[in-house]
Short mmCIF file of C-alpha atoms in Angstrom, two decimals:
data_model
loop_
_atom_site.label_atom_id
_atom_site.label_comp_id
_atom_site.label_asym_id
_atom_site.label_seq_id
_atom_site.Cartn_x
_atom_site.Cartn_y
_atom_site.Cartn_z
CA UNK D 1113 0.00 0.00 0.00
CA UNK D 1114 1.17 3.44 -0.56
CA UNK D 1115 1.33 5.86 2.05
CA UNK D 1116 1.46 9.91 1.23
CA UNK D 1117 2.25 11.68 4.46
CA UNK D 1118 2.18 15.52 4.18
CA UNK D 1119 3.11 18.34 7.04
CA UNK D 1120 5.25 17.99 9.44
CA UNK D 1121 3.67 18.39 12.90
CA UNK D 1122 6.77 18.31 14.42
CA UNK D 1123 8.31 15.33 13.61
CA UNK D 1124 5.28 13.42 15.16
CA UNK D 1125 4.27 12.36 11.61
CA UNK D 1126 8.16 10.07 11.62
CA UNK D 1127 6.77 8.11 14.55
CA UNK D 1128 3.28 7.70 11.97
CA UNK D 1129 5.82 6.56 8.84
CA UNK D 1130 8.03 4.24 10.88
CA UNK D 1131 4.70 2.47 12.41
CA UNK D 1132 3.11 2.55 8.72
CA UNK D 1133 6.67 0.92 7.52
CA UNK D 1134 6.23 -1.30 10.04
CA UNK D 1135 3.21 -2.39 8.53
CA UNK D 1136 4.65 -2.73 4.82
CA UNK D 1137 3.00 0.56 3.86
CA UNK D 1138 5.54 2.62 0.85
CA UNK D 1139 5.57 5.80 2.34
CA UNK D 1140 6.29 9.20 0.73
CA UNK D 1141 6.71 12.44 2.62
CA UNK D 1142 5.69 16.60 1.38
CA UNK D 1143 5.92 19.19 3.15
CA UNK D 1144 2.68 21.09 1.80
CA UNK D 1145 0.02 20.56 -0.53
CA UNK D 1146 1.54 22.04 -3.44
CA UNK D 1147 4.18 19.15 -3.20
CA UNK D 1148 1.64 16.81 -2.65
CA UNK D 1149 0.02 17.92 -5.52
CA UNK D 1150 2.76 17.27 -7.51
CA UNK D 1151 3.86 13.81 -5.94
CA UNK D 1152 0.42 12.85 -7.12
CA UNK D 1153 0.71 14.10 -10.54
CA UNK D 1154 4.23 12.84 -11.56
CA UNK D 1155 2.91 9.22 -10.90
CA UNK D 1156 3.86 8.23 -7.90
CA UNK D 1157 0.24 7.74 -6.77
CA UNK D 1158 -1.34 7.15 -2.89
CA UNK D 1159 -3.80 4.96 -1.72
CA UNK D 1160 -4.07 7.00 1.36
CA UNK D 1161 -3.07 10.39 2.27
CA UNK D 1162 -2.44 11.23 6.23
CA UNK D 1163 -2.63 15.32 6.39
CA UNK D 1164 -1.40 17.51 8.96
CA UNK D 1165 -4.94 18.71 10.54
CA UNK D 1166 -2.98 22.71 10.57
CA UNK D 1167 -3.29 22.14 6.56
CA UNK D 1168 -5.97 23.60 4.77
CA UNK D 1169 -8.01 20.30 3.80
CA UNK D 1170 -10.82 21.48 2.63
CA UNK D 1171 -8.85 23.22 -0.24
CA UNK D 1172 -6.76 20.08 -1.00
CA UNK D 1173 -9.72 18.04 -1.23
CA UNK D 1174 -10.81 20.66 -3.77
CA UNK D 1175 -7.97 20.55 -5.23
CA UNK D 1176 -7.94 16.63 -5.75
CA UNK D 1177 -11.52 16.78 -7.04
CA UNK D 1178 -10.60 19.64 -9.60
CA UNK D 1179 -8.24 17.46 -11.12
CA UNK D 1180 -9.68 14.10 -10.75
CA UNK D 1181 -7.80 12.53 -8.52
CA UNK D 1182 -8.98 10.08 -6.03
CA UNK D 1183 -7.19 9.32 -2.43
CA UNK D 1184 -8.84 9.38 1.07
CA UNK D 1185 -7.65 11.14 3.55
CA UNK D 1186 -7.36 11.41 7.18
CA UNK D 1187 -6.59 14.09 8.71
CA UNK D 1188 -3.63 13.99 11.84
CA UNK D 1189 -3.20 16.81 14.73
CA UNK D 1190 -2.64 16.61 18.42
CA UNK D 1191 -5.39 15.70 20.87
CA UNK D 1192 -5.48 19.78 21.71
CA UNK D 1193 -7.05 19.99 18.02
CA UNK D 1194 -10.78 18.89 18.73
CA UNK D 1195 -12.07 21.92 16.63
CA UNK D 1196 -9.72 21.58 13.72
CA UNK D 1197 -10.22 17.86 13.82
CA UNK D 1198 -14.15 18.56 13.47
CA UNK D 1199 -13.28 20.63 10.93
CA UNK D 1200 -11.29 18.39 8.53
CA UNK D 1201 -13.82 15.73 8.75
CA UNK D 1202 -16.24 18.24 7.86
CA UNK D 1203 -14.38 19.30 4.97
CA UNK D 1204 -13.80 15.80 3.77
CA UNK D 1205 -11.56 14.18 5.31
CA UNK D 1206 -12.93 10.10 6.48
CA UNK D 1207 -10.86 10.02 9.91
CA UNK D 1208 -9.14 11.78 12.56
CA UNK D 1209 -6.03 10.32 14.36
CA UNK D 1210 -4.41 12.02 17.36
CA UNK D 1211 -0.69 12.25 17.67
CA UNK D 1212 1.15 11.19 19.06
CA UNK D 1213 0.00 8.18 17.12
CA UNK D 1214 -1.07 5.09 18.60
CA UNK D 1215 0.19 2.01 16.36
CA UNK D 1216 -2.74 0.13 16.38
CA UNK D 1217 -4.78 2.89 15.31
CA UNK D 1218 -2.33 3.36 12.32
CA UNK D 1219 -2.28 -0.27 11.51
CA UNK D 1220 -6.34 -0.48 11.84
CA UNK D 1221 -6.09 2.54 9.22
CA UNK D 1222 -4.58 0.60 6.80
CA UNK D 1223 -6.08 -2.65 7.29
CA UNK D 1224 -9.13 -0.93 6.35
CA UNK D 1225 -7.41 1.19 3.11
CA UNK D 1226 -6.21 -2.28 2.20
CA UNK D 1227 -9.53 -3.89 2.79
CA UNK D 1228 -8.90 -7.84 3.49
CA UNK D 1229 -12.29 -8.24 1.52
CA UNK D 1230 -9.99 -9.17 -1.29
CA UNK D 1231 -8.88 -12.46 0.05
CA UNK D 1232 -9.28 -15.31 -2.16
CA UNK D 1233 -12.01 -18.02 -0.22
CA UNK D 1234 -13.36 -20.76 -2.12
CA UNK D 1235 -13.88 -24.50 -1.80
CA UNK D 1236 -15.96 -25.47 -5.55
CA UNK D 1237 -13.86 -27.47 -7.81
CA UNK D 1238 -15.18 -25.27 -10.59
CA UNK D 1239 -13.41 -21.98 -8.45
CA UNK D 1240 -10.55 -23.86 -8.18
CA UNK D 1241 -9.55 -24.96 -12.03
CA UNK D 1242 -10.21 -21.03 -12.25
CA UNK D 1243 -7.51 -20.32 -9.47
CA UNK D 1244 -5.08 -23.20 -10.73
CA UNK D 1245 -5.19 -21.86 -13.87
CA UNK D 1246 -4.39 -18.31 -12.27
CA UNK D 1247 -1.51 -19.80 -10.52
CA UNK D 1248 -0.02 -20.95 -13.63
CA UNK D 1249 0.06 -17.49 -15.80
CA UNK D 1250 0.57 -15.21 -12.61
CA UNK D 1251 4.46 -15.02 -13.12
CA UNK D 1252 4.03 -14.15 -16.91
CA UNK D 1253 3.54 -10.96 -18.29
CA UNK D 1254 0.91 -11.56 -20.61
CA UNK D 1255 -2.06 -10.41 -20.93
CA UNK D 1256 -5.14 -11.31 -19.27
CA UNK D 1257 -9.04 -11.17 -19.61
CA UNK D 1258 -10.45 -11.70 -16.51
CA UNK D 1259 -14.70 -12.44 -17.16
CA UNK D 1260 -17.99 -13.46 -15.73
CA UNK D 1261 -20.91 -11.93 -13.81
CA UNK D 1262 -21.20 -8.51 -12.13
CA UNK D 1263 -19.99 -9.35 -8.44
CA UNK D 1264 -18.42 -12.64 -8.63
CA UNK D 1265 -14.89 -11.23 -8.01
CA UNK D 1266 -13.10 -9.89 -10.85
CA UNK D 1267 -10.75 -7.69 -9.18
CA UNK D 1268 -10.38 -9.80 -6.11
CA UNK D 1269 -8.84 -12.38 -8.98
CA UNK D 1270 -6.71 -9.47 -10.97
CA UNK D 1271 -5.46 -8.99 -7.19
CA UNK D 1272 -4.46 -12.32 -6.84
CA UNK D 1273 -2.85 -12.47 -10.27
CA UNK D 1274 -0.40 -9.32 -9.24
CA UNK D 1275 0.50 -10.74 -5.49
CA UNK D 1276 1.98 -13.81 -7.71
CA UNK D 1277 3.49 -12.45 -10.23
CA UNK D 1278 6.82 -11.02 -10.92
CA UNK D 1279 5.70 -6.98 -10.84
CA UNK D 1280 4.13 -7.97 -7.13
CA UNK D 1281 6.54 -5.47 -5.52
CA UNK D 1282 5.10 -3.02 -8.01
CA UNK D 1283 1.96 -0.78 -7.71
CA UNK D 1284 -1.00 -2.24 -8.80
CA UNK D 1285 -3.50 0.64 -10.32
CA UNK D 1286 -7.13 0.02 -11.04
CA UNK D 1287 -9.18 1.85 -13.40
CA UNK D 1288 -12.96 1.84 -14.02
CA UNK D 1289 -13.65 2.00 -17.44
CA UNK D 1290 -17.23 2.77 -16.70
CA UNK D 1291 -17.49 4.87 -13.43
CA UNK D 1292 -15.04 7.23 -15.37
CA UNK D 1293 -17.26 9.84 -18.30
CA UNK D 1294 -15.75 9.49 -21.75
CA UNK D 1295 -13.76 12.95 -21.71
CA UNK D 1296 -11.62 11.97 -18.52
CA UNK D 1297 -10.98 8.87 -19.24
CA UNK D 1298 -8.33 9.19 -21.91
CA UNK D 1299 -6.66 12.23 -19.91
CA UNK D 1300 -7.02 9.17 -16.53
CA UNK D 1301 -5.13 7.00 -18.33
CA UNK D 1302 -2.23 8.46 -20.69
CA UNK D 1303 -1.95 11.86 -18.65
CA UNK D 1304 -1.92 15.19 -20.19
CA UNK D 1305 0.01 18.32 -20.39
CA UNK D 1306 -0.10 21.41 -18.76
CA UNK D 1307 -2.91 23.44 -20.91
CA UNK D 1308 -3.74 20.57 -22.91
CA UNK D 1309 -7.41 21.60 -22.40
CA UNK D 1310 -9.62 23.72 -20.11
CA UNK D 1311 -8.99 22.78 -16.56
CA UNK D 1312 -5.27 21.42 -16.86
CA UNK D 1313 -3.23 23.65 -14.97
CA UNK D 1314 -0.05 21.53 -14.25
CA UNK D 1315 1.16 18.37 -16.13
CA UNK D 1316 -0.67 14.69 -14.96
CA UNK D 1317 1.02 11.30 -15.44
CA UNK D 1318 -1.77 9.32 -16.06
CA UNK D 1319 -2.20 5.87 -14.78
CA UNK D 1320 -0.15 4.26 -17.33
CA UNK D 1321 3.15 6.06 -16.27
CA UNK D 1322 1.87 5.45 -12.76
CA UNK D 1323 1.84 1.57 -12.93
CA UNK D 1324 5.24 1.70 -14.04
CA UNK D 1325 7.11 -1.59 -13.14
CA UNK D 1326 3.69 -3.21 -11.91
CA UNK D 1327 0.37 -4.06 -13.05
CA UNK D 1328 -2.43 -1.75 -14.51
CA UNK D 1329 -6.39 -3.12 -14.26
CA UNK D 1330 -8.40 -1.93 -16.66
CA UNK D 1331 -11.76 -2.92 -14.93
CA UNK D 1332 -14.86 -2.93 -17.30
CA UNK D 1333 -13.02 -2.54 -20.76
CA UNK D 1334 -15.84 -3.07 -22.78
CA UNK D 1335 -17.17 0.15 -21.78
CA UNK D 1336 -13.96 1.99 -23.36
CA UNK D 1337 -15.25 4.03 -26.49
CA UNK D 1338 -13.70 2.49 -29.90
CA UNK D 1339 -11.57 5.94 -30.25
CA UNK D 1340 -9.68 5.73 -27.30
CA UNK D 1341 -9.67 1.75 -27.75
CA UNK D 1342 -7.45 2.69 -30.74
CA UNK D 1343 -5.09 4.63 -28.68
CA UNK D 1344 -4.99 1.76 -26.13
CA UNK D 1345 -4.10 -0.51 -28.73
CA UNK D 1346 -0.61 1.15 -29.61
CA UNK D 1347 0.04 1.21 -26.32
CA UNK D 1348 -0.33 -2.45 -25.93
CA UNK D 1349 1.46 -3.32 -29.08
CA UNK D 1350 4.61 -0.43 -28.81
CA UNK D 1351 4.56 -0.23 -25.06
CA UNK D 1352 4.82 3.82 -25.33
CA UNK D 1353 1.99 6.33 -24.88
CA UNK D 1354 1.28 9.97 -25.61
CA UNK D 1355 0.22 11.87 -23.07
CA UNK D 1356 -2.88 14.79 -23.91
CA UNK D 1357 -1.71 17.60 -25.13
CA UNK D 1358 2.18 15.80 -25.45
CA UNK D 1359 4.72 16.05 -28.13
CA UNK D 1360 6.31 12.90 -27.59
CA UNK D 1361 5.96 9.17 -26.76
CA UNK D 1362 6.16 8.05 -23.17
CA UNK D 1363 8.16 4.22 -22.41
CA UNK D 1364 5.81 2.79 -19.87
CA UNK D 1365 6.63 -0.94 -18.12
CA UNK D 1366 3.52 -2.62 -17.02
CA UNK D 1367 1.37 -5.82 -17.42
CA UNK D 1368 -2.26 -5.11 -18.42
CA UNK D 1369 -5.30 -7.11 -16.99
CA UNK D 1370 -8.79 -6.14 -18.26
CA UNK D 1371 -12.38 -7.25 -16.99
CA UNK D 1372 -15.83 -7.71 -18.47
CA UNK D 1373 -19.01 -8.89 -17.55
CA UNK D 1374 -19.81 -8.68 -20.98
CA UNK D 1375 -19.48 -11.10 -23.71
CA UNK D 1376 -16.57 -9.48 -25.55
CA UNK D 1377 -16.91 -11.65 -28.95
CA UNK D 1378 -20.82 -10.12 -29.56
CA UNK D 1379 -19.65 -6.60 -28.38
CA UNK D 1380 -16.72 -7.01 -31.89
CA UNK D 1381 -19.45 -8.26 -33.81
CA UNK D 1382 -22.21 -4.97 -33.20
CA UNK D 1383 -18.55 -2.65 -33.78
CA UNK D 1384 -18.30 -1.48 -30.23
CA UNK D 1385 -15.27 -3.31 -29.57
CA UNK D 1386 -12.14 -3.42 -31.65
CA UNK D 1387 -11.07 -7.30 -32.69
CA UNK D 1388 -7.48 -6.65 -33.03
CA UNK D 1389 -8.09 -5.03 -29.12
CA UNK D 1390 -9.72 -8.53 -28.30
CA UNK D 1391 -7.02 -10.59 -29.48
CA UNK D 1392 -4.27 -8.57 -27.59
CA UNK D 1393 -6.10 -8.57 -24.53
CA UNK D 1394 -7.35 -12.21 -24.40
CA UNK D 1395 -4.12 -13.75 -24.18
CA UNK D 1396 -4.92 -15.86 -21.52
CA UNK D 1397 -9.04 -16.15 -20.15
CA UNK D 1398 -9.71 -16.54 -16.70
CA UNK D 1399 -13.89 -16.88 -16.75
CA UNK D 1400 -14.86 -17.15 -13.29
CA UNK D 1401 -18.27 -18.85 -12.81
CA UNK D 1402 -21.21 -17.24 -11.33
CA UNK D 1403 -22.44 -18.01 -7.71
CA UNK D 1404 -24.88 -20.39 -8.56
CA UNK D 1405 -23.05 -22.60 -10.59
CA UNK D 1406 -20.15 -23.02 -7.93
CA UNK D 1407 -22.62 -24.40 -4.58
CA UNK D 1408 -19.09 -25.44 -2.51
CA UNK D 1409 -18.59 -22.23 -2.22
CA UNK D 1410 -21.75 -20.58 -0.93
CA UNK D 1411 -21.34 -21.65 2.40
CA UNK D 1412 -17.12 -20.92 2.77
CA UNK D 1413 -18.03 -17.25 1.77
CA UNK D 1414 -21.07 -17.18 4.13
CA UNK D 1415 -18.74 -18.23 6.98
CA UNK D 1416 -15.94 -15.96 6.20
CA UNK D 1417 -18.30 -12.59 5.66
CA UNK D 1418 -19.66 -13.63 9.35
CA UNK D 1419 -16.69 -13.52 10.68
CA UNK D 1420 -15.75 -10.46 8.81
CA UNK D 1421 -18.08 -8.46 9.87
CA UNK D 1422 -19.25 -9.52 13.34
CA UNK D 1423 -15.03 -8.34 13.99
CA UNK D 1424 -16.01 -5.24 12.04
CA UNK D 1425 -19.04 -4.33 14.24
CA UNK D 1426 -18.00 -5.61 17.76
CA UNK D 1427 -20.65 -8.24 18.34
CA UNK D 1428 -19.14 -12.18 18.89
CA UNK D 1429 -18.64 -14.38 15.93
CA UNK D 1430 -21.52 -16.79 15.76
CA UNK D 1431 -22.21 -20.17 13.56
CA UNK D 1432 -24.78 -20.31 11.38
CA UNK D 1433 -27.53 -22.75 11.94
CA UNK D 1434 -28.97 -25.08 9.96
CA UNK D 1435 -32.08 -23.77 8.50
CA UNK D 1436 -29.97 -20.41 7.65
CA UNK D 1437 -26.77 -22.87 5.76
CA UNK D 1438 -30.06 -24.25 4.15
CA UNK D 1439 -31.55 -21.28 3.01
CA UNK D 1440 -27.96 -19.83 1.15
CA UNK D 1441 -27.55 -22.95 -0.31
CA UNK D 1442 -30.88 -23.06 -2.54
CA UNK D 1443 -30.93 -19.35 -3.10
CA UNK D 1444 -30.30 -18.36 -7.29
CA UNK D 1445 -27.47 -15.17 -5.51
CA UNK D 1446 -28.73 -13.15 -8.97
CA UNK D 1447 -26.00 -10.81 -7.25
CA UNK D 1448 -23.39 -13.18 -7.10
CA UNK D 1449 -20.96 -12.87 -4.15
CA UNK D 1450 -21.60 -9.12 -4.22
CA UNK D 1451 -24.80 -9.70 -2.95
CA UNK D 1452 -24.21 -12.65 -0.83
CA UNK D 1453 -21.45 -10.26 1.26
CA UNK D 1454 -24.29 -7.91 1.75
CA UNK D 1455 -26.87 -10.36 2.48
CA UNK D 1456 -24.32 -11.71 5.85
CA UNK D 1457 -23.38 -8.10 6.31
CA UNK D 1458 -26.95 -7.65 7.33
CA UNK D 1459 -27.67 -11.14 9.28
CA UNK D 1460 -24.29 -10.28 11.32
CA UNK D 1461 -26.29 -7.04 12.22
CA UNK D 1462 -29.79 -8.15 12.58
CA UNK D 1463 -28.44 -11.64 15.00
CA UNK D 1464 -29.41 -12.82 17.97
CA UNK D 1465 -28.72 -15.47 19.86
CA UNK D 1466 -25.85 -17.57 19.73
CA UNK D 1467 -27.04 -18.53 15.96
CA UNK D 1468 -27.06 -16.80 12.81
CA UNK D 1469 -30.62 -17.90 11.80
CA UNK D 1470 -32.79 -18.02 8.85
CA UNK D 1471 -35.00 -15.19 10.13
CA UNK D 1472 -31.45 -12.92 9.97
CA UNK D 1473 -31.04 -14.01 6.49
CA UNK D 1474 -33.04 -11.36 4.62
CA UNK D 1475 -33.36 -9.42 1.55
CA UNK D 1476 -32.84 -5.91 1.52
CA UNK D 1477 -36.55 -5.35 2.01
CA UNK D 1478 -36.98 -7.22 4.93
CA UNK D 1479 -38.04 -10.89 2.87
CA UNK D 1480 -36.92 -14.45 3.81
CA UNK D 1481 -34.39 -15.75 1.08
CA UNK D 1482 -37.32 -18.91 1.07
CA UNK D 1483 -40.31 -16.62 0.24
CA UNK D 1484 -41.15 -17.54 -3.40
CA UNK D 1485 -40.36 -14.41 -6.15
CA UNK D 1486 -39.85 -14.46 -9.32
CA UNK D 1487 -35.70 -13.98 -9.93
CA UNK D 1488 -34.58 -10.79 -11.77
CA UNK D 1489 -35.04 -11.98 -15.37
CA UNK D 1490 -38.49 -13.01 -14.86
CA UNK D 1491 -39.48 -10.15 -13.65
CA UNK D 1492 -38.40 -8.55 -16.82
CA UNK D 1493 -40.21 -10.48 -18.79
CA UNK D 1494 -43.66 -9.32 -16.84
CA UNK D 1495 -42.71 -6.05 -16.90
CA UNK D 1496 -41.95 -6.04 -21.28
CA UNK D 1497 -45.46 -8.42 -21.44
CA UNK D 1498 -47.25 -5.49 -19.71
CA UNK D 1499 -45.68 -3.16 -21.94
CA UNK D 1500 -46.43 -4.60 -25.35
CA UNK D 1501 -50.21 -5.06 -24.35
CA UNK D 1502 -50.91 -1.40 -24.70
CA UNK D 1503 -48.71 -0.46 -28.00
CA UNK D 1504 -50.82 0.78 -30.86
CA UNK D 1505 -50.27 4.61 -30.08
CA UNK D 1506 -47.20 4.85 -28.32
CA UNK D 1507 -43.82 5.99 -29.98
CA UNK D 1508 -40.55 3.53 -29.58
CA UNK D 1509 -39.28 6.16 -27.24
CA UNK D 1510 -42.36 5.77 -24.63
CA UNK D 1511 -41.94 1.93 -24.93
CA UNK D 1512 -38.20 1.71 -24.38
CA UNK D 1513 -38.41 3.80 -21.13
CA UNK D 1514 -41.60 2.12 -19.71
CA UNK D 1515 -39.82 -0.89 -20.12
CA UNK D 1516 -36.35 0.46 -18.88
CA UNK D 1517 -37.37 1.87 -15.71
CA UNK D 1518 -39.77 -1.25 -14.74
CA UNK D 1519 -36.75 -2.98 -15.38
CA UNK D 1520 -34.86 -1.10 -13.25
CA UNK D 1521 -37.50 -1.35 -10.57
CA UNK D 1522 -37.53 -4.51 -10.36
CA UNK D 1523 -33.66 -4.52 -10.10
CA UNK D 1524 -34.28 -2.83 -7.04
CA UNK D 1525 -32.26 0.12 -8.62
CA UNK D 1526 -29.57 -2.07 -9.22
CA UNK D 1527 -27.91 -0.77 -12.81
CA UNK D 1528 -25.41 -3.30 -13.74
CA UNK D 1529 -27.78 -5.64 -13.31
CA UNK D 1530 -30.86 -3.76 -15.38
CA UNK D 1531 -28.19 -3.23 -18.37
CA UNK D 1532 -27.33 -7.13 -18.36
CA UNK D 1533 -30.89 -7.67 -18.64
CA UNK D 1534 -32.06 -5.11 -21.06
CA UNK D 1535 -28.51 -6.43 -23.17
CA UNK D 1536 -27.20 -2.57 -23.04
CA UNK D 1537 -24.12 -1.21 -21.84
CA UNK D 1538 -24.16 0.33 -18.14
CA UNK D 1539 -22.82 3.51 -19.55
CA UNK D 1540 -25.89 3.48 -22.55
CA UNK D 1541 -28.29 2.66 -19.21
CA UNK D 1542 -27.18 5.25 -17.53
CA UNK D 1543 -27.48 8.18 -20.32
CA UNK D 1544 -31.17 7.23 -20.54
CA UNK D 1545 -31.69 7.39 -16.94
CA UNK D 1546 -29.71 10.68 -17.21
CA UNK D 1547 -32.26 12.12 -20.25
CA UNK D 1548 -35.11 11.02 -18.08
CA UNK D 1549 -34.02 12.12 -14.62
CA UNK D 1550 -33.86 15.77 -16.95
CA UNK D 1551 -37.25 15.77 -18.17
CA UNK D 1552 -38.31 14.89 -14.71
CA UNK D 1553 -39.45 11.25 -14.87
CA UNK D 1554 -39.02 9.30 -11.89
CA UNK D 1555 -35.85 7.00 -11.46
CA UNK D 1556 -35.55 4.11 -9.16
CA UNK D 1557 -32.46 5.20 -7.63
CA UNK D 1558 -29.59 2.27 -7.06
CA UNK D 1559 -30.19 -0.41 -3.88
CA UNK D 1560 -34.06 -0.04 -3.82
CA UNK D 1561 -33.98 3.59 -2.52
CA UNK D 1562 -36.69 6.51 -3.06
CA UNK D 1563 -36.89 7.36 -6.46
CA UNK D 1564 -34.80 10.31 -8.20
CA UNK D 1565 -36.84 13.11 -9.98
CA UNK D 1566 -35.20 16.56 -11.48
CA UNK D 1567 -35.68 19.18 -8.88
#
């Protein structure tokens, strides 16, 4: 993990590095936040940035969000600082630690930025050809397409990939193809120079540059627009890029995964995604198999997400009883593992007892997984029957968003799933949820909240 510490607090903020160090953290220092400004655009990167509380936060974390750039913070001062500390978690900032620091408050820090979520739990044979196979290619540098399902683990595999393989002493940088709008993303990844367009005021390394000498995750690739997928090509193929904006190519080092819950081979076929792209990517296939259609592991995750987060939340670890290992076991998990952490996240919470019991294994709204409904693509199918009985007189427009939002609502909100339904993209999903929130039609908004409207 990489650790950007900036102020100086003096020299209290040593004790913080040699405890983070401790810890296996790669630690960088700056004095103020013009230098970590620019420690953060020459490619160095953070995962987590511990700020002197006397700093002005709340412009850095304006600062960061003016240029897209993406790195909690907690804010650090000594236990005098009660107002300031109020204030930096106010101004964005997630935490507050006191100095001088305590070293298992530093460690619990980055436990958490590291998130142990990504550990590798399975017991299915079918999980473990996928693994075995992982095992194998990990010390390569070729590529690899990493597919399946929305939630079953994608980048909890591309993890496991880079801890085995040759560059695992090297960053490992993640990108989301999707969560990222179309103008950014090329700037994200290649970098740009200084007045390269409106709003770049100082020289970026882009994520490229930044994965130097490790491993770069390009997470939802088939959501990259065929233009930039052009760019991303040379890069592959000549292992240089041009920055935005730049007058000359850029060496980078780095081994490229790429995920998609998408089936790639249609997406070349329709022309949204290059074949020459495909074949560079797909060097090796890891296709990990959804939930359902790997049982021996239902009941490993179940266990581990228990103990997760009844350690998370304070209350005892307790076993799961029969009726509730029953109930996991025949459910479809439409949501994959993805839904099944949730769905213990909640029976942890809702407990009691020295069991985890069926009547703590719930849906979001409150249902027993054992209550009969319809799964996800049934309920699509209603909702397009009710919509074709009443055509004569509508235009394609009214039909495609009657049956996009019922979709969506009985998604629960839920968008990746909705698109994989519907057989769009998530980014084409969400431009039409965009158009309608505009003209003020109501939106199911994501995990089965209120619904959105234009105000």
């Amino acid at each position: 993990m990489r650790l950007l510490i900036v102020g100086t607090l003096k020299g209290q903020l040593t004790v913080a590095t040699k405890i983070a160090m401790d810890k296996g953290a790669s630690v960088t220092h700056a004095e103020s936040t013009d230098q970590a400004m620019a420690v953060l655009r020459s490619g160095r990167g953070a995962d987590l940035m511990m700020v002197d509380v006397a700093l002005d936060i709340r412009e850095l974390v304006l600062r960061l969000e003016t240029e897209h750039i993406h790195v909690p913070i907690v804010a650090c001062g000594t236990s005098s600082d009660a107002r300031a500390a109020v204030a930096a978690i106010h101004a964005g900032a997630k935490e507050y630690i006191p100095l001088p620091p305590d070293p298992e408050m530093i460690a619990a820090v980055l436990a958490a930025v590291a998130d142990d979520s990504r550990e590798l739990v399975y017991r299915d044979q079918a999980t473990a050809n996928v693994v075995k196979l992982a095992q194998q290619i990990a010390p390569s540098d070729a590529s690899v397409l990493i597919t399946g399902e929305s939630g079953t683990g994608k980048e909890v595999l591309a993890r496991y990939v880079h801890g085995r393989s040759n560059r695992a002493r090297g960053p490992f940088i993640s990108v989301n193809c999707a969560a990222i709008p179309e103008q950014l993303l090329e700037s994200e990844l290649f970098g740009h120079e200084k007045g390269a367009f409106t709003g770049a005021i100082a020289r970026r390394v882009g994520k490229f540059e930044e994965a130097t000498g490790g491993t770069l995750l390009l997470d939802e690739i088939s959501e990259m627009e065929v233009r930039l997928q052009a760019k991303l090509l040379r890069a592959l193929q000549e292992r240089v890029i041009d920055r935005v904006g730049g007058t000359r190519p850029v060496p980078v080092d780095i081994r490229i995964l790429a995920t998609s819950n998408r089936n790639l081979a249609e997406a070349v076929r329709d022309g949204t995604f290059r074949e020459d792209l495909l074949f560079r990517l797909n060097v090796v296939n890891l296709k990990i198999p959804p939930l359902r259609e790997r049982p021996g592991d239902i009941l490993e995750l179940a266990h581990h997400f228990a103990r997760k987060y009844a350690q998370a939340n304070g209350v005892p670890v307790r076993p799961l009883s029969a009726d509730a290992k029953h109930q996991l076991s025949i459910n479809r998990w439409p949501g994959n593992v993805r839904e099944l952490e949730n769905t213990m996240h909640r029976a942890v919470l809702l407990a009691s007892g020295d069991e985890i019991g069926a009547d703590a294994i719930l849906t979001p709204d409150g249902e027993r997984l054992d209550q009969v409904r319809p799964p996800a693509v049934e309920h699509a199918a209603l909702a397009a029957e009710a919509v074709t009985r009443a055509l004569v007189g509508r235009t394609v427009a009214d039909v495609e968003r009657g049956l996009i939002l019922e979709t969506l609502k009985h998604c629960l909100g839920n968008r990746t799933h909705a698109a994989n339904i519907l057989g769009i993209s998530i980014r084409t999903l969400r431009n039409k949820l965009n158009e309608y929130t505009h003209d003020g039609v109501p939106v199911p908004a994501p995990h089965g909240g209120d619904v959105r409207m234009a105000g």
